[in-house]
């Protein structure tokens, strides 16, 4: 018999309870909402590919404690009555916990409540974490004609409250299921933590802000880890691909919360753009004392230091020391 840790056993039990609850309501219509007219059920494989490399995102790229990586993927197949997250809206307590700390329990309970009260969630799915910025993880999901929308989130680690995901992607198109969908993903700020950098300490945003997309110029602050003013837009930090599975494909298996799995892998050979990173230097220091012999011009110096080393053919650093002539105050 398989020996399970208490955490794994609890995770499986909670998933089983959640799926059983959702399964009892998934076939019931809700109100007068229009539904997809495709075949009642469809199964998809979903593959998440991280593209968070040091060449594409060289600024403050996390190498240690912890290095760049992705959390487990958590998603749901649902109707339009449910929203996991939405741009320009406030996140729920569950998504706040997930975006800030990777804790999924509150978010799972919120999904369960939506399935019970609104009959809006058909099923949940999860994929293992990716222990690197570049890598892949995958799982399978099932959608229903009344619940043809798919949403998911993956936390960016480390970060204050940043994540990637999709919101209410409709896999039904008229009277048929889409065969394949591929989307580039960009980072979002959950609006609950005010940190600017990957390693910022916890500093709650009060009052809470809405979900905003992080761009190469927003937040417009040099300390921002994604601030690349030379770029019109950030390169994709991740990509998701959904492929419809035909009859006879491997059966849909409810996921567990275990982070280790054969379905995730590190991909070191993923090619991506090389984002130029310009050198950044500090302000000049104050001028030093003017030194020199009496009756002659002396010299004074000031210095500055490198704040960000250039990368990928970015603008090189300027001189860090400057001298100027002066008249000595205390000559020798």
CSV table of C-alpha atoms in Angstrom, one decimal, residues 11-231:
chain,number,residue,atom,x,y,z
A,11,UNK,CA,-4.6,17.4,-0.4
A,12,UNK,CA,-6.1,14.3,-2.2
A,13,UNK,CA,-9.1,14.2,0.2
A,14,UNK,CA,-9.8,17.9,-0.4
A,15,UNK,CA,-9.6,17.5,-4.1
A,16,UNK,CA,-11.9,14.5,-4.0
A,17,UNK,CA,-14.5,16.4,-1.9
A,18,UNK,CA,-14.3,19.4,-4.2
A,19,UNK,CA,-14.7,17.4,-7.4
A,20,UNK,CA,-17.6,15.4,-5.9
A,21,UNK,CA,-19.3,18.6,-4.9
A,22,UNK,CA,-18.8,20.2,-8.3
A,23,UNK,CA,-19.7,17.1,-10.2
A,24,UNK,CA,-23.2,17.0,-8.6
A,25,UNK,CA,-24.0,20.5,-9.9
A,26,UNK,CA,-22.1,20.8,-13.2
A,27,UNK,CA,-24.9,19.5,-15.3
A,28,UNK,CA,-27.5,21.9,-14.1
A,29,UNK,CA,-28.2,25.1,-16.0
A,30,UNK,CA,-28.0,28.4,-14.2
A,31,UNK,CA,-30.6,31.1,-15.0
A,32,UNK,CA,-31.1,31.9,-18.6
A,33,UNK,CA,-27.5,32.1,-19.7
A,34,UNK,CA,-26.6,31.1,-23.2
A,35,UNK,CA,-24.6,27.9,-23.5
A,36,UNK,CA,-22.2,26.4,-25.9
A,37,UNK,CA,-23.9,24.1,-28.4
A,38,UNK,CA,-20.9,21.9,-29.0
A,39,UNK,CA,-20.9,18.3,-27.7
A,40,UNK,CA,-21.5,18.2,-24.0
A,41,UNK,CA,-18.0,17.3,-22.8
A,42,UNK,CA,-14.5,17.9,-24.1
A,43,UNK,CA,-11.0,17.1,-22.7
A,44,UNK,CA,-7.9,19.1,-23.2
A,45,UNK,CA,-4.2,18.9,-22.3
A,46,UNK,CA,-2.8,22.1,-21.0
A,47,UNK,CA,1.0,22.9,-21.1
A,48,UNK,CA,2.5,25.8,-19.3
A,49,UNK,CA,5.9,26.9,-20.6
A,50,UNK,CA,8.1,29.3,-18.5
A,51,UNK,CA,10.2,31.7,-20.6
A,52,UNK,CA,11.6,33.6,-17.7
A,53,UNK,CA,15.3,33.5,-18.7
A,54,UNK,CA,18.2,35.8,-17.7
A,55,UNK,CA,18.8,36.8,-21.3
A,56,UNK,CA,15.1,37.9,-21.8
A,57,UNK,CA,14.8,39.5,-18.3
A,58,UNK,CA,18.3,40.4,-17.1
A,59,UNK,CA,17.4,43.1,-14.6
A,60,UNK,CA,17.7,41.8,-11.0
A,61,UNK,CA,17.2,38.2,-12.3
A,62,UNK,CA,16.9,36.0,-9.2
A,63,UNK,CA,19.7,33.5,-9.0
A,64,UNK,CA,19.6,32.6,-5.3
A,65,UNK,CA,17.3,32.3,-2.2
A,66,UNK,CA,15.2,31.4,-4.1
A,67,UNK,CA,16.1,31.4,-7.8
A,68,UNK,CA,13.6,32.2,-10.5
A,69,UNK,CA,10.8,29.6,-10.6
A,70,UNK,CA,7.1,29.0,-11.0
A,71,UNK,CA,4.5,27.8,-8.5
A,72,UNK,CA,2.0,25.1,-9.2
A,73,UNK,CA,-0.7,25.9,-11.7
A,74,UNK,CA,-4.2,26.1,-10.3
A,75,UNK,CA,-7.3,26.5,-12.6
A,76,UNK,CA,-10.9,25.9,-13.1
A,77,UNK,CA,-13.4,25.2,-15.9
A,78,UNK,CA,-16.4,27.4,-15.3
A,79,UNK,CA,-19.3,29.5,-16.7
A,80,UNK,CA,-19.5,33.2,-17.0
A,81,UNK,CA,-21.0,33.4,-13.5
A,82,UNK,CA,-17.6,32.7,-11.9
A,83,UNK,CA,-14.4,34.8,-12.1
A,84,UNK,CA,-11.1,33.6,-10.6
A,85,UNK,CA,-9.4,36.9,-11.4
A,86,UNK,CA,-9.9,39.9,-13.7
A,87,UNK,CA,-7.8,42.8,-14.8
A,88,UNK,CA,-8.8,46.1,-13.2
A,89,UNK,CA,-10.8,44.3,-10.5
A,90,UNK,CA,-9.9,43.4,-6.9
A,91,UNK,CA,-8.6,39.9,-6.2
A,92,UNK,CA,-10.3,37.7,-3.7
A,93,UNK,CA,-8.7,36.7,-0.4
A,94,UNK,CA,-7.9,33.3,-1.9
A,95,UNK,CA,-6.1,34.7,-4.9
A,96,UNK,CA,-4.2,37.2,-2.6
A,97,UNK,CA,-2.9,34.3,-0.5
A,98,UNK,CA,-1.9,32.4,-3.7
A,99,UNK,CA,-0.2,35.4,-5.4
A,100,UNK,CA,1.7,36.5,-2.2
A,101,UNK,CA,2.6,33.1,-0.7
A,102,UNK,CA,1.5,30.4,-3.0
A,103,UNK,CA,-1.1,29.1,-0.5
A,104,UNK,CA,-4.0,27.5,-2.4
A,105,UNK,CA,-6.4,26.4,0.3
A,106,UNK,CA,-8.5,29.5,0.5
A,107,UNK,CA,-8.7,29.8,-3.3
A,108,UNK,CA,-9.8,26.2,-3.5
A,109,UNK,CA,-12.6,26.8,-0.9
A,110,UNK,CA,-13.7,29.8,-3.0
A,111,UNK,CA,-14.0,27.6,-6.1
A,112,UNK,CA,-15.9,25.0,-4.1
A,113,UNK,CA,-18.3,27.7,-2.8
A,114,UNK,CA,-18.9,28.9,-6.4
A,115,UNK,CA,-19.7,25.4,-7.5
A,116,UNK,CA,-22.2,24.9,-4.6
A,117,UNK,CA,-24.0,28.3,-4.7
A,118,UNK,CA,-23.7,29.5,-8.3
A,119,UNK,CA,-23.4,26.1,-10.0
A,120,UNK,CA,-20.8,27.9,-12.1
A,121,UNK,CA,-17.7,25.6,-11.8
A,122,UNK,CA,-17.5,22.3,-13.6
A,123,UNK,CA,-14.1,21.1,-12.5
A,124,UNK,CA,-10.7,22.1,-11.2
A,125,UNK,CA,-7.2,21.2,-12.4
A,126,UNK,CA,-3.7,21.7,-11.2
A,127,UNK,CA,-0.2,21.1,-12.6
A,128,UNK,CA,3.1,20.8,-10.7
A,129,UNK,CA,5.5,23.6,-10.0
A,130,UNK,CA,8.4,24.4,-12.3
A,131,UNK,CA,11.7,24.7,-10.3
A,132,UNK,CA,13.3,27.0,-12.9
A,133,UNK,CA,12.4,30.2,-14.8
A,134,UNK,CA,12.4,28.2,-18.1
A,135,UNK,CA,10.6,24.9,-18.0
A,136,UNK,CA,7.3,23.1,-18.7
A,137,UNK,CA,4.5,21.6,-16.7
A,138,UNK,CA,1.3,20.0,-17.9
A,139,UNK,CA,-2.0,18.3,-16.9
A,140,UNK,CA,-5.4,17.6,-18.4
A,141,UNK,CA,-8.8,19.3,-17.9
A,142,UNK,CA,-12.4,18.7,-18.8
A,143,UNK,CA,-14.9,21.4,-20.0
A,144,UNK,CA,-18.6,21.2,-20.3
A,145,UNK,CA,-20.9,22.9,-22.8
A,146,UNK,CA,-22.4,25.0,-19.9
A,147,UNK,CA,-18.9,25.6,-18.5
A,148,UNK,CA,-16.7,26.2,-21.5
A,149,UNK,CA,-14.5,28.9,-19.9
A,150,UNK,CA,-11.0,28.2,-18.5
A,151,UNK,CA,-9.1,30.3,-16.0
A,152,UNK,CA,-5.8,29.6,-14.2
A,153,UNK,CA,-3.0,31.3,-12.2
A,154,UNK,CA,0.7,30.6,-11.7
A,155,UNK,CA,2.7,32.6,-9.1
A,156,UNK,CA,6.0,34.2,-10.1
A,157,UNK,CA,8.6,33.1,-7.5
A,158,UNK,CA,10.2,35.2,-6.0
A,159,UNK,CA,7.9,38.2,-6.2
A,160,UNK,CA,5.7,40.4,-3.9
A,161,UNK,CA,2.4,39.4,-5.5
A,162,UNK,CA,3.0,38.9,-9.2
A,163,UNK,CA,1.5,36.1,-11.3
A,164,UNK,CA,0.6,35.1,-14.8
A,165,UNK,CA,-2.6,33.4,-16.0
A,166,UNK,CA,-5.6,33.5,-18.2
A,167,UNK,CA,-9.0,34.9,-17.4
A,168,UNK,CA,-12.2,33.2,-18.8
A,169,UNK,CA,-10.7,31.8,-22.0
A,170,UNK,CA,-13.7,30.3,-24.0
A,171,UNK,CA,-12.8,26.9,-25.6
A,172,UNK,CA,-16.1,26.7,-27.4
A,173,UNK,CA,-16.6,28.5,-30.7
A,174,UNK,CA,-20.2,28.4,-31.9
A,175,UNK,CA,-21.2,24.7,-32.2
A,176,UNK,CA,-17.7,23.2,-31.9
A,177,UNK,CA,-14.8,22.9,-29.5
A,178,UNK,CA,-11.5,24.6,-30.4
A,179,UNK,CA,-8.8,22.2,-31.4
A,180,UNK,CA,-5.9,24.2,-30.1
A,181,UNK,CA,-5.2,27.5,-28.4
A,182,UNK,CA,-1.8,29.0,-27.7
A,183,UNK,CA,-1.4,32.3,-25.8
A,184,UNK,CA,1.7,34.3,-24.7
A,185,UNK,CA,1.5,35.4,-21.0
A,186,UNK,CA,2.7,38.6,-19.3
A,187,UNK,CA,3.1,39.4,-15.6
A,188,UNK,CA,0.3,40.9,-13.5
A,189,UNK,CA,0.4,42.6,-10.1
A,190,UNK,CA,-2.4,41.4,-7.8
A,191,UNK,CA,-2.6,44.8,-6.1
A,192,UNK,CA,-2.1,43.5,-2.5
A,193,UNK,CA,1.7,44.1,-2.0
A,194,UNK,CA,3.6,47.3,-2.7
A,195,UNK,CA,7.0,45.8,-3.5
A,196,UNK,CA,8.9,46.9,-6.6
A,197,UNK,CA,11.4,44.1,-6.9
A,198,UNK,CA,11.5,40.4,-6.9
A,199,UNK,CA,13.0,40.2,-3.5
A,200,UNK,CA,11.0,43.1,-1.9
A,201,UNK,CA,9.9,42.6,1.8
A,202,UNK,CA,6.2,42.1,2.5
A,203,UNK,CA,4.6,45.6,2.5
A,204,UNK,CA,0.8,45.4,2.2
A,205,UNK,CA,-0.9,47.8,-0.2
A,206,UNK,CA,-3.4,49.9,1.8
A,207,UNK,CA,-6.0,50.4,0.5
A,208,UNK,CA,-5.9,47.3,-1.8
A,209,UNK,CA,-5.4,48.1,-5.5
A,210,UNK,CA,-6.9,46.3,-8.5
A,211,UNK,CA,-5.1,43.8,-10.8
A,212,UNK,CA,-2.8,45.6,-13.2
A,213,UNK,CA,-0.5,44.4,-16.0
A,214,UNK,CA,3.2,45.0,-15.4
A,215,UNK,CA,4.8,46.5,-18.5
A,216,UNK,CA,8.2,47.7,-19.6
A,217,UNK,CA,7.3,51.2,-18.4
A,218,UNK,CA,4.7,50.6,-15.7
A,219,UNK,CA,5.2,50.9,-12.8
A,220,UNK,CA,7.3,53.8,-14.0
A,221,UNK,CA,10.1,53.5,-11.5
A,222,UNK,CA,13.8,52.6,-12.1
A,223,UNK,CA,13.7,50.2,-9.1
A,224,UNK,CA,11.0,48.1,-10.8
A,225,UNK,CA,12.4,44.7,-11.7
A,226,UNK,CA,10.5,44.7,-15.1
A,227,UNK,CA,11.4,48.3,-15.9
A,228,UNK,CA,13.0,48.3,-19.4
A,229,UNK,CA,12.3,51.8,-20.8
A,230,UNK,CA,14.0,51.0,-24.1
A,231,UNK,CA,11.4,48.3,-24.9
